[in-house]
Coordinates of C-alpha atoms and ligand atoms in Angstrom, one line a residue:
X1 CA -59.2 7.9 -44.7
X2 CA -55.3 7.8 -44.5
X3 CA -53.7 5.5 -47.1
X4 CA -51.4 3.1 -45.6
X5 CA -47.8 3.3 -47.3
X6 CA -46.6 -0.2 -48.2
X7 CA -42.8 -0.9 -48.3
X8 CA -41.0 -4.0 -49.4
X9 CA -38.0 -5.5 -47.7
X10 CA -36.0 -8.8 -47.8
X11 CA -36.4 -9.1 -44.1
X12 CA -38.1 -7.4 -41.3
X13 CA -36.6 -7.5 -37.8
X14 CA -38.8 -6.6 -35.0
X15 CA -36.6 -5.3 -32.0
X16 CA -33.6 -3.3 -32.3
X17 CA -31.8 -4.4 -29.1
X18 CA -28.4 -6.0 -29.6
X19 CA -29.7 -9.1 -31.4
X20 CA -31.9 -7.4 -33.8
X21 CA -29.1 -4.8 -34.6
X22 CA -26.6 -7.6 -35.1
X23 CA -29.0 -9.3 -37.5
X24 CA -29.5 -6.2 -39.3
X25 CA -26.0 -5.7 -40.0
X26 CA -25.1 -9.2 -41.1
X27 CA -28.0 -9.2 -43.2
X28 CA -27.1 -5.8 -44.9
X29 CA -23.6 -6.9 -45.5
X30 CA -24.8 -9.9 -47.5
X31 CA -26.7 -7.2 -49.7
X32 CA -30.3 -7.7 -48.2
X33 CA -32.9 -5.0 -47.9
X34 CA -33.9 -5.1 -44.2
X35 CA -36.6 -3.0 -42.1
X36 CA -35.8 -2.9 -38.4
X37 CA -38.6 -1.7 -36.1
X38 CA -38.5 -0.7 -32.4
X39 CA -40.9 1.1 -30.3
X40 CA -38.1 2.9 -28.5
X41 CA -36.2 5.6 -30.2
X42 CA -32.9 5.1 -28.5
X43 CA -31.1 2.1 -27.2
X44 CA -32.1 0.8 -23.6
X45 CA -30.4 3.4 -21.6
X46 CA -29.1 1.1 -18.6
X47 CA -26.7 -1.8 -19.0
X48 CA -27.9 -5.3 -18.7
X49 CA -25.3 -7.4 -20.2
X50 CA -21.6 -6.7 -19.1
X51 CA -19.7 -9.5 -20.7
X52 CA -19.2 -11.4 -24.1
X53 CA -17.0 -14.3 -24.9
X54 CA -14.3 -14.7 -27.4
X55 CA -16.6 -16.4 -29.9
X56 CA -18.9 -13.6 -29.8
X57 CA -16.0 -11.4 -30.6
X58 CA -15.3 -13.4 -33.8
X59 CA -18.9 -12.6 -35.0
X60 CA -18.1 -9.0 -34.5
X61 CA -14.8 -9.5 -36.5
X62 CA -16.9 -10.9 -39.2
X63 CA -19.0 -7.7 -39.1
X64 CA -15.8 -5.6 -39.3
X65 CA -16.3 -4.5 -35.5
X66 CA -13.7 -6.2 -33.4
X67 CA -11.1 -3.8 -33.6
X68 CA -13.5 -0.9 -32.5
X69 CA -15.1 -3.1 -29.9
X70 CA -11.8 -4.1 -28.4
X71 CA -11.3 -0.5 -27.6
X72 CA -14.6 -0.4 -25.7
X73 CA -13.9 -3.6 -23.8
X74 CA -11.6 -4.7 -21.0
X75 CA -10.5 -8.2 -20.6
X76 CA -12.1 -10.6 -17.9
X77 CA -9.2 -11.6 -15.6
X78 CA -10.9 -14.7 -14.3
X79 CA -13.8 -15.4 -11.9
X80 CA -14.3 -17.1 -8.5
X81 CA -16.9 -18.6 -6.0
X82 CA -16.2 -17.2 -2.6
X83 CA -17.5 -18.0 0.9
X84 CA -18.8 -15.5 3.3
X85 CA -15.6 -14.8 4.7
X86 CA -14.1 -14.0 1.2
X87 CA -12.1 -17.0 1.0
X88 CA -11.8 -18.6 -2.4
X89 CA -13.6 -22.0 -2.9
X90 CA -12.7 -22.4 -6.5
X91 CA -11.9 -20.3 -9.4
X92 CA -9.6 -19.3 -12.1
X93 CA -7.4 -16.4 -13.2
X94 CA -6.4 -15.4 -16.6
X95 CA -3.1 -13.5 -17.4
X96 CA -3.6 -10.1 -18.5
X97 CA -3.4 -10.0 -22.4
X98 CA -4.0 -13.4 -22.8
X99 CA -6.2 -14.7 -25.7
X100 CA -8.2 -17.9 -25.8
X101 CA -8.9 -20.4 -28.5
X102 CA -11.1 -17.9 -30.4
X103 CA -7.7 -15.4 -30.8
X104 CA -9.6 -13.0 -28.7
X105 CA -10.0 -12.6 -24.8
X106 CA -12.4 -15.5 -23.5
X107 CA -14.1 -12.7 -21.5
X108 CA -14.7 -9.1 -22.5
X109 CA -16.6 -6.6 -20.2
X110 CA -18.4 -3.9 -21.9
X111 CA -20.9 -1.0 -21.5
X112 CA -24.2 -2.2 -23.2
X113 CA -25.6 1.4 -24.2
X114 CA -22.3 2.2 -25.9
X115 CA -21.8 -1.1 -27.5
X116 CA -25.6 -1.2 -28.7
X117 CA -24.9 2.3 -30.5
X118 CA -21.9 0.8 -32.2
X119 CA -24.0 -2.1 -33.6
X120 CA -26.5 0.3 -34.7
X121 CA -24.2 2.5 -36.5
X122 CA -22.8 -0.4 -38.2
X123 CA -26.3 -1.6 -39.4
X124 CA -27.2 1.9 -40.6
X125 CA -24.0 2.4 -42.4
X126 CA -25.8 0.1 -45.1
X127 CA -28.1 1.8 -47.8
X128 CA -30.3 -1.4 -47.4
X129 CA -31.2 -0.9 -43.8
X130 CA -34.3 1.1 -43.0
X131 CA -34.8 1.8 -39.2
X132 CA -38.4 2.6 -38.0
X133 CA -37.9 3.6 -34.5
X134 CA -40.9 4.8 -32.3
X135 CA -43.0 2.3 -34.2
X136 CA -45.0 -0.3 -32.5
X137 CA -45.1 -3.5 -34.5
X138 CA -48.6 -5.4 -34.9
X139 CA -48.7 -9.2 -34.8
X140 CA -47.1 -10.2 -38.2
X141 CA -49.4 -12.2 -40.8
X142 CA -47.8 -14.7 -43.2
X143 CA -48.5 -16.7 -46.4
X144 CA -46.4 -19.3 -48.0
X145 CA -44.7 -16.5 -50.0
X146 CA -43.9 -13.6 -47.5
X147 CA -44.9 -11.8 -44.3
X148 CA -46.8 -8.6 -43.6
X149 CA -46.5 -6.4 -40.5
X150 CA -48.6 -3.2 -40.0
X151 CA -46.4 -0.8 -37.7
X152 CA -47.6 2.6 -36.0
X153 CA -45.8 5.5 -34.4
X154 CA -46.2 5.1 -30.7
X155 CA -47.0 9.0 -30.4
X156 CA -49.3 9.0 -33.0
X157 CA -49.1 9.5 -36.8
X158 CA -49.5 7.2 -39.9
X159 CA -49.4 3.6 -39.8
X160 CA -47.2 1.9 -42.7
X161 CA -47.3 -1.5 -43.9
X162 CA -44.0 -3.7 -44.2
X163 CA -43.8 -6.7 -46.3
X164 CA -40.8 -9.0 -46.9
X165 CA -39.6 -12.7 -47.3
X166 CA -38.8 -13.3 -43.7
X167 CA -39.4 -11.9 -40.2
X168 CA -37.1 -12.2 -37.3
X169 CA -38.7 -11.8 -33.9
X170 CA -35.8 -10.2 -31.8
X171 CA -38.3 -8.6 -29.5
X172 CA -37.2 -9.5 -26.2
X173 CA -38.1 -11.5 -23.3
X174 CA -41.7 -10.4 -23.4
X175 CA -41.8 -11.1 -27.1
X176 CA -45.4 -10.4 -28.4
X177 CA -44.8 -12.2 -31.6
X178 CA -44.0 -15.4 -29.4
X179 CA -47.0 -15.1 -27.6
X180 CA -49.3 -14.4 -30.7
X181 CA -47.8 -17.5 -32.2
X182 CA -48.8 -19.3 -29.1
X183 CA -45.3 -20.6 -28.7
X184 CA -44.8 -21.8 -25.0
X185 CA -41.4 -21.9 -23.0
X186 CA -39.7 -24.9 -21.7
X187 CA -39.1 -23.6 -18.0
X188 CA -35.8 -24.6 -16.3
X189 CA -37.1 -23.7 -12.9
X190 CA -35.0 -20.6 -11.7
X191 CA -37.3 -17.8 -11.0
X192 CA -35.7 -15.7 -8.4
X193 CA -35.7 -12.0 -7.7
X194 CA -32.3 -10.3 -7.7
X195 CA -31.5 -6.8 -6.9
X196 CA -28.9 -5.5 -9.6
X197 CA -27.0 -2.4 -8.6
X198 CA -24.7 -0.5 -11.2
X199 CA -22.6 2.2 -9.6
X200 CA -19.9 4.7 -10.8
X201 CA -16.8 4.9 -8.7
X202 CA -15.9 8.6 -7.7
X203 CA -12.4 7.7 -7.3
X204 CA -10.1 4.6 -6.7
X205 CA -11.6 2.0 -4.6
X206 CA -9.7 -1.2 -3.7
X207 CA -12.3 -3.8 -5.3
X208 CA -11.8 -7.4 -6.7
X209 CA -10.6 -7.3 -10.3
X210 CA -12.5 -10.3 -11.2
X211 CA -16.1 -11.3 -10.9
X212 CA -17.2 -13.2 -7.7
X213 CA -20.1 -15.4 -6.7
X214 CA -20.6 -14.5 -3.0
X215 CA -22.0 -17.6 -1.3
X216 CA -22.8 -15.8 2.0
X217 CA -25.7 -18.0 4.1
X218 CA -27.0 -14.4 4.9
X219 CA -27.3 -13.3 1.3
X220 CA -26.2 -14.6 -2.2
X221 CA -24.2 -12.0 -4.2
X222 CA -22.6 -11.4 -7.5
X223 CA -19.9 -8.8 -7.9
X224 CA -18.5 -7.8 -11.5
X225 CA -16.1 -5.2 -12.4
X226 CA -17.4 -4.2 -15.8
X227 CA -15.5 -1.3 -17.6
X228 CA -13.8 2.0 -16.6
X229 CA -15.4 3.5 -13.3
X230 CA -18.4 1.1 -13.6
X231 CA -18.9 -1.7 -11.0
X232 CA -22.1 -4.0 -10.5
X233 CA -23.5 -5.8 -7.7
X234 CA -26.4 -8.3 -7.7
X235 CA -28.1 -9.2 -4.4
X236 CA -30.6 -12.2 -4.1
X237 CA -33.7 -11.1 -2.2
X238 CA -34.3 -13.2 0.8
X239 CA -37.5 -14.7 1.6
X240 CA -40.2 -12.4 2.8
X241 CA -38.3 -9.3 1.3
X242 CA -40.2 -6.8 -0.8
X243 CA -38.9 -5.2 -3.9
X244 CA -39.4 -1.8 -2.7
X245 CA -37.7 -2.1 0.7
X246 CA -34.3 -3.7 -0.8
X247 CA -34.4 -0.8 -3.3
X248 CA -34.3 2.0 -0.6
X249 CA -31.0 4.1 -0.6
X250 CA -29.9 3.3 2.6
X251 CA -30.8 -0.7 2.3
X252 CA -28.4 -0.4 -0.8
X253 CA -25.6 1.4 1.0
X254 CA -26.0 -1.3 3.9
X255 CA -25.6 -3.9 1.2
X256 CA -22.7 -2.4 -0.5
X257 CA -20.9 -1.7 3.0
X258 CA -18.7 -4.6 3.0
X259 CA -17.2 -3.4 -0.1
X260 CA -17.3 0.4 -0.1
X261 CA -18.7 3.4 1.7
X262 CA -21.4 6.1 0.7
X263 CA -19.5 8.8 -1.0
X264 CA -17.2 6.3 -2.9
X265 CA -19.6 6.1 -5.8
X266 CA -22.6 7.1 -7.4
X267 CA -25.5 4.7 -7.8
X268 CA -26.3 4.7 -11.7
X269 CA -29.2 2.5 -11.0
X270 CA -30.8 -0.1 -9.2
X271 CA -33.4 -2.6 -10.4
X272 CA -35.0 -5.8 -9.3
X273 CA -35.1 -8.4 -12.0
X274 CA -36.7 -11.7 -12.0
X275 CA -34.2 -14.0 -13.3
X276 CA -35.8 -16.5 -15.7
X277 CA -34.4 -19.7 -17.2
X278 CA -36.3 -20.9 -20.3
X279 CA -36.2 -21.7 -23.9
X280 CA -39.0 -21.6 -26.4
X281 CA -40.5 -24.8 -27.6
X282 CA -40.6 -23.6 -31.3
X283 CA -38.0 -21.1 -32.9
X284 CA -39.7 -21.1 -36.4
X285 CA -43.1 -20.7 -37.5
X286 CA -43.0 -20.6 -41.4
X287 CA -41.2 -17.5 -42.5
X288 CA -40.9 -16.2 -38.8
X289 CA -37.9 -17.0 -36.6
X290 CA -37.7 -16.2 -32.9
X291 CA -34.0 -15.1 -31.6
X292 CA -32.5 -13.7 -28.7
X293 CA -34.3 -13.4 -25.5
X294 CA -37.4 -13.9 -27.5
X295 CA -36.3 -17.7 -27.8
X296 CA -34.4 -18.2 -24.5
X297 CA -33.8 -16.5 -21.0
X298 CA -31.0 -17.3 -18.7
X299 CA -29.8 -16.2 -15.4
X300 CA -26.8 -14.0 -15.6
X301 CA -24.3 -16.2 -13.7
X302 CA -22.4 -17.2 -17.0
X303 CA -22.7 -13.9 -18.7
X304 CA -24.4 -15.9 -21.8
X305 CA -27.8 -14.2 -22.5
X306 CA -27.0 -11.8 -25.2
X307 CA -24.2 -14.2 -26.3
X308 CA -26.8 -16.8 -27.1
X309 CA -28.6 -14.3 -28.8
X310 CA -25.7 -13.3 -31.0
X311 CA -25.1 -17.0 -31.8
X312 CA -28.6 -17.3 -32.9
X313 CA -27.9 -14.5 -35.4
X314 CA -24.5 -16.1 -36.7
X315 CA -26.4 -19.2 -37.1
X316 CA -29.4 -18.1 -39.1
X317 CA -28.1 -15.4 -41.1
X318 CA -25.7 -17.6 -43.5
X319 CA -28.5 -20.2 -44.0
X320 CA -31.2 -17.7 -44.7
X321 CA -28.7 -15.9 -47.4
X322 CA -27.9 -19.2 -49.1
X323 CA -31.6 -20.1 -49.3
X324 CA -32.2 -16.6 -50.6
X325 CA -29.6 -17.0 -53.2
X326 CA -31.3 -20.3 -54.3
X327 CA -28.2 -22.3 -53.1
X328 CA -29.7 -24.3 -50.4
X329 CA -33.1 -25.8 -49.9
X330 CA -35.7 -24.2 -47.9
X331 CA -35.4 -26.9 -45.0
X332 CA -31.8 -26.0 -44.3
X333 CA -33.9 -23.3 -42.3
X334 CA -35.1 -26.1 -40.0
X335 CA -31.7 -26.8 -38.8
X336 CA -31.7 -23.4 -37.0
X337 CA -33.8 -24.6 -34.1
X338 CA -32.3 -28.1 -34.4
X339 CA -29.0 -26.6 -33.7
X340 CA -29.5 -23.7 -31.6
X341 CA -32.0 -24.9 -29.2
X342 CA -30.1 -27.7 -27.4
X343 CA -26.9 -25.3 -27.2
X344 CA -29.0 -22.4 -25.6
X345 CA -30.6 -24.9 -23.4
X346 CA -27.3 -26.2 -22.0
X347 CA -25.8 -22.9 -21.2
X348 CA -29.2 -21.9 -19.4
X349 CA -29.1 -25.2 -17.5
X350 CA -25.6 -24.4 -16.6
X351 CA -26.4 -21.1 -15.3
X352 CA -29.1 -22.4 -13.3
X353 CA -26.8 -25.1 -12.0
X354 CA -24.6 -22.4 -10.8
X355 CA -27.3 -20.6 -9.0
X356 CA -28.4 -23.8 -7.2
X357 CA -24.5 -24.3 -6.4
X358 CA -24.1 -21.0 -4.8
X359 CA -27.2 -21.9 -2.7
X360 CA -25.8 -25.3 -1.4
X361 CA -22.3 -23.7 -0.9
X362 CA -24.0 -21.0 1.4
X363 CA -25.9 -23.8 3.3
X364 CA -22.9 -26.0 3.8
X365 CA -21.2 -23.2 5.6
X366 CA -23.9 -23.7 8.2
X367 CA -24.7 -27.5 8.0
X368 CA -21.1 -28.8 6.9
X369 CA -22.9 -30.8 4.2
X370 CA -20.6 -29.7 1.2
X371 CA -22.2 -30.5 -2.4
X372 CA -20.6 -33.6 -3.8
X373 CA -21.0 -32.3 -7.5
X374 CA -18.9 -29.4 -8.2
X375 CA -18.9 -29.6 -12.1
X376 CA -20.6 -26.5 -12.6
X377 CA -18.5 -24.3 -10.5
X378 CA -16.0 -21.9 -12.2
X379 CA -13.0 -24.0 -13.1
X380 CA -15.0 -27.1 -12.8
X381 CA -15.3 -29.9 -15.4
X382 CA -18.7 -28.9 -16.9
X383 CA -17.6 -28.0 -20.6
X384 CA -19.1 -25.6 -23.3
X385 CA -21.8 -27.1 -25.4
X386 CA -21.4 -28.3 -28.9
X387 CA -23.6 -28.9 -31.8
X388 CA -25.0 -32.5 -31.9
X389 CA -27.0 -32.5 -35.4
X390 CA -28.0 -30.3 -38.2
X391 CA -25.4 -29.1 -40.9
X392 CA -22.5 -31.4 -39.3
X393 CA -21.1 -34.7 -40.9
X394 CA -21.6 -38.0 -39.1
X395 CA -18.8 -38.1 -36.5
X396 CA -17.4 -38.4 -33.1
X397 CA -15.6 -35.5 -31.0
X398 CA -13.4 -38.2 -29.2
X399 CA -11.7 -39.0 -32.5
X400 CA -11.3 -35.7 -34.0
X401 CA -9.4 -33.8 -31.5
X402 CA -12.8 -32.2 -30.0
X403 CA -13.3 -30.6 -33.1
X404 CA -16.4 -31.6 -34.6
X405 CA -19.4 -29.7 -33.8
X406 CA -17.5 -26.9 -32.0
X407 CA -16.4 -23.6 -33.2
X408 CA -13.0 -24.3 -34.7
X409 CA -10.2 -22.4 -33.0
X410 CA -8.8 -19.3 -34.6
X411 CA -4.9 -19.0 -35.3
X412 CA -3.1 -16.1 -36.6
X413 CA -1.6 -17.0 -40.0
X414 CA 0.9 -15.6 -42.5
X415 CA 0.4 -16.9 -46.0
X416 CA 2.6 -16.8 -49.2
X417 CA 4.6 -14.1 -47.2
X418 CA 1.8 -11.9 -46.7
X419 CA 1.5 -10.0 -43.1
X420 CA -0.1 -11.9 -40.2
X421 CA -3.7 -12.0 -40.2
X422 CA -6.5 -13.7 -38.4
X423 CA -7.8 -16.8 -40.0
X424 CA -11.4 -15.8 -40.4
X425 CA -10.4 -12.7 -42.3
X426 CA -8.6 -14.8 -44.7
X427 CA -11.7 -17.1 -45.4
X428 CA -14.5 -14.6 -45.3
X429 CA -18.0 -15.7 -44.4
X430 CA -17.9 -18.9 -46.4
X431 CA -17.6 -22.8 -46.1
X432 CA -13.7 -23.5 -46.1
X433 CA -11.5 -26.5 -46.1
X434 CA -8.5 -25.9 -44.0
X435 CA -5.9 -28.3 -44.6
X436 CA -2.3 -29.1 -43.7
X437 CA -1.3 -29.7 -47.5
X438 CA -2.8 -29.0 -50.7
X439 CA -5.9 -31.5 -51.2
X440 CA -7.1 -30.1 -54.4
X441 CA -6.2 -33.2 -56.6
X442 CA -8.1 -35.4 -54.1
X443 CA -11.3 -33.6 -54.6
X444 CA -14.0 -35.6 -57.0
X445 CA -15.4 -33.6 -60.0
X446 CA -18.8 -33.4 -58.5
X447 CA -17.5 -31.9 -55.3
X448 CA -15.4 -29.5 -57.0
X449 CA -18.5 -28.5 -59.1
X450 CA -20.3 -28.3 -55.7
X451 CA -17.4 -26.2 -54.2
X452 CA -17.4 -23.7 -57.1
X453 CA -21.4 -23.2 -56.7
X454 CA -21.1 -22.6 -52.8
X455 CA -17.7 -20.7 -53.3
X456 CA -16.0 -23.0 -50.8
X457 CA -12.5 -21.6 -49.9
X458 CA -9.7 -23.8 -49.6
X459 CA -6.7 -22.7 -47.4
X460 CA -3.5 -24.8 -46.9
X461 CA -2.1 -24.0 -43.8
X462 CA 1.1 -26.0 -43.0
X463 CA 2.7 -25.6 -39.4
X464 CA 5.0 -22.6 -40.8
X465 CA 2.0 -20.5 -41.8
X466 CA 0.3 -20.7 -38.4
X467 CA 1.8 -17.9 -36.4
X468 CA -0.1 -18.8 -33.4
X469 CA -0.9 -22.2 -31.9
X470 CA -4.7 -22.3 -31.8
X471 CA -5.5 -24.6 -34.5
X472 CA -2.6 -26.9 -33.8
X473 CA -4.3 -29.5 -31.9
X474 CA -7.1 -29.9 -34.4
X475 CA -4.8 -30.3 -37.2
X476 CA -2.4 -32.5 -35.3
X477 CA -5.3 -35.1 -35.2
X478 CA -6.6 -34.4 -38.6
X479 CA -5.4 -33.7 -42.1
X480 CA -8.1 -31.2 -42.6
X481 CA -11.0 -29.5 -41.1
X482 CA -14.3 -28.2 -43.1
X483 CA -15.7 -25.1 -41.7
X484 CA -19.0 -23.6 -42.0
X485 CA -19.6 -19.9 -42.6
X486 CA -20.2 -19.3 -38.9
X487 CA -16.7 -21.2 -38.3
X488 CA -18.5 -24.5 -36.7
X489 CA -16.6 -27.5 -37.6
X490 CA -18.8 -29.3 -40.2
X491 CA -16.6 -32.4 -40.4
X492 CA -12.8 -33.6 -40.2
X493 CA -10.8 -35.3 -42.7
X494 CA -8.3 -38.1 -41.3
X495 CA -7.6 -41.7 -41.8
X496 CA -11.1 -43.0 -41.2
X497 CA -12.9 -40.0 -42.8
X498 CA -12.1 -39.3 -46.4
X499 CA -12.1 -35.7 -47.7
X500 CA -14.7 -36.8 -50.7
X501 CA -16.6 -38.9 -48.1
X502 CA -17.0 -35.6 -46.0
X503 CA -17.7 -33.3 -49.0
X504 CA -20.2 -35.7 -50.3
X505 CA -22.0 -35.3 -46.9
X506 CA -21.8 -31.8 -46.9
X507 CA -23.3 -31.7 -50.6
X508 CA -26.1 -34.0 -49.7
X509 CA -27.5 -31.0 -47.4
X510 CA -27.5 -28.6 -50.4
Ligands
FAD601 C1 -28.9 -8.2 -14.8 C2 -28.6 -8.7 -16.3 C3 -27.2 -8.9 -16.4 C4 -26.9 -9.5 -17.8 N1 -25.6 -10.0 -18.1 C5 -25.2 -10.5 -19.5 C6 -24.1 -10.4 -19.8 O1 -22.9 -10.4 -18.9 N2 -23.7 -11.1 -20.7 C7 -24.9 -11.6 -21.7 O2 -24.5 -12.1 -22.8 N3 -26.1 -11.3 -21.5 C8 -26.5 -10.8 -20.3 N4 -27.7 -10.6 -19.9 C9 -28.8 -10.6 -20.9 C10 -29.0 -9.7 -22.0 O3 -28.8 -8.4 -21.4 C11 -30.1 -10.0 -22.9 O4 -30.2 -11.4 -23.3 C12 -30.0 -9.0 -24.0 O5 -30.0 -7.7 -23.8 C13 -31.1 -9.5 -24.9 O6 -31.2 -8.6 -26.2 P1 -32.4 -8.9 -27.2 O7 -32.0 -8.1 -28.4 O8 -32.7 -10.3 -27.4 O9 -33.7 -8.3 -26.6 P2 -33.9 -6.8 -26.0 O10 -32.6 -6.1 -25.8 O11 -34.9 -6.9 -25.1 O12 -34.5 -5.9 -27.3 C14 -35.9 -6.1 -27.6 C15 -36.4 -4.9 -28.3 O13 -37.8 -5.5 -28.9 C16 -38.5 -4.1 -29.0 N5 -39.9 -4.5 -29.2 C17 -40.4 -5.6 -28.4 N6 -41.7 -5.5 -28.9 C18 -42.1 -4.8 -29.9 C19 -42.9 -4.4 -30.8 N7 -44.0 -5.0 -30.8 N8 -42.8 -3.3 -31.7 C20 -41.5 -2.7 -31.6 N9 -40.6 -2.9 -30.9 C21 -40.8 -4.0 -29.9 C22 -38.2 -3.5 -27.5 O14 -38.4 -1.9 -27.4 C23 -36.7 -3.8 -27.3 O15 -35.8 -2.6 -27.7 C24 -27.8 -10.0 -18.7 C25 -29.4 -9.5 -18.5 C26 -29.5 -9.0 -17.1 C27 -31.1 -8.6 -16.9

């Protein structure tokens, strides 16, 4: 009988998609010993995600990948809803080269397989990462002190056993781990079939430069420019249409005929996806954490599915690391779902609202009954979600210049005559007090000791040190902001909220 080899790690990650790969890299950066397991040996070959936002680029900035990824990406120059005749109903345009509040373009188009290889290369550049590729992971067992998972090569060979303190289930939408734990989904009710077609242009074709939601009563569609010669269309299946008939080559060219003719492009792939809208009811079971598509799924109308998964990683990793280092209590890990689930749910709900609005706008062109509430439309009034509870001080966004509970804007800064750099690079992956003037002498001895223990950074940013304006509004309303390692604003300091009060509140969480 073969003896199973047992290896020990700090964390096991099941699933080496973009979410698992980002988690492996971020843990390894903090010195963790990580096993990452995937039944596939290479990245998923076909693009699914095509866009990530500026906040997500900041996570990659923390990983040291933003310069490389900015060479792989193309800026999103806007987005619009159009009617059946191609007229803009509503939308927005972004000037070329413009950066948003995060100091990076608000939308970045990318080629998912190339991007995932970059994430894997980053993770595997650390000695602490062991990649078990071509291995199927069994359902994990856990005790109060650790997790065990048996893995087996998919094409035969010896099983091994992995043991670790924690397991991250980044095992995708079908997540065998989520199912084995009996975790159900909160369904938001958008289970529609869409045909997704990716093409490679053979020569220059006159196509829109921005994504379009085509509200055509004959058929809803989406167009996305992506990067280089790649373009994407998504067509909703009409009632009674089958997956097979819509994927026939002649049918695909008929669908593409308003944009281009056969011979203009090569079809790289076509696939029918059922778009789902759901979030998992539990994101943590003891030492096991769900993340990425295992925890939430969204129709792609906002380009936020993978972004939400990367936010999961950015939220959980610093908490796990503080707990492992004995600097935070174990129940800090319960704030992972508390913070992430409502945020993810809000974005899924927004994407569903876009899908429904497309239907209503298409119908309106026939009936004349235009929808009254257009807040979900691109350029509409529906804002980006914030955190409402968790590792946050008591506060209200209205009073604090819309800072509290949001990711803080990232300016460029020049400190003490040093060359210009991005603020996050100055701070590192740590808590920080960012203030307009030096506040050191206001800090109580208890809070000073706490700051030393957690290595809380202090950055003094008078106006002249800020070489770009992103943080000016927040610092206009407040004397200082207290940032978490993932750049969310824990709290603000102003006439109503004293610095020590805010630090006392932060200290009480640890
Ligand atoms: C048409 C479309 C367009 C999209 N557009 C966007 C977009 O523009 N922006 C955006 O942010 N998101 C977008 N998304 C969503 C995005 O593609 C997904 O959210 C993202 O790829 C999910 O990543 P993940 O790492 O969570 O899961 P996956 O990439 O699915 O990875 C899960 C991995 O787990 C492995 N696995 C599962 N079970 C086991 C097991 N038992 N043992 C070993 N390995 C296992 C699988 O092999 C797989 O590699 C889009 C999705 C679609 C379908």
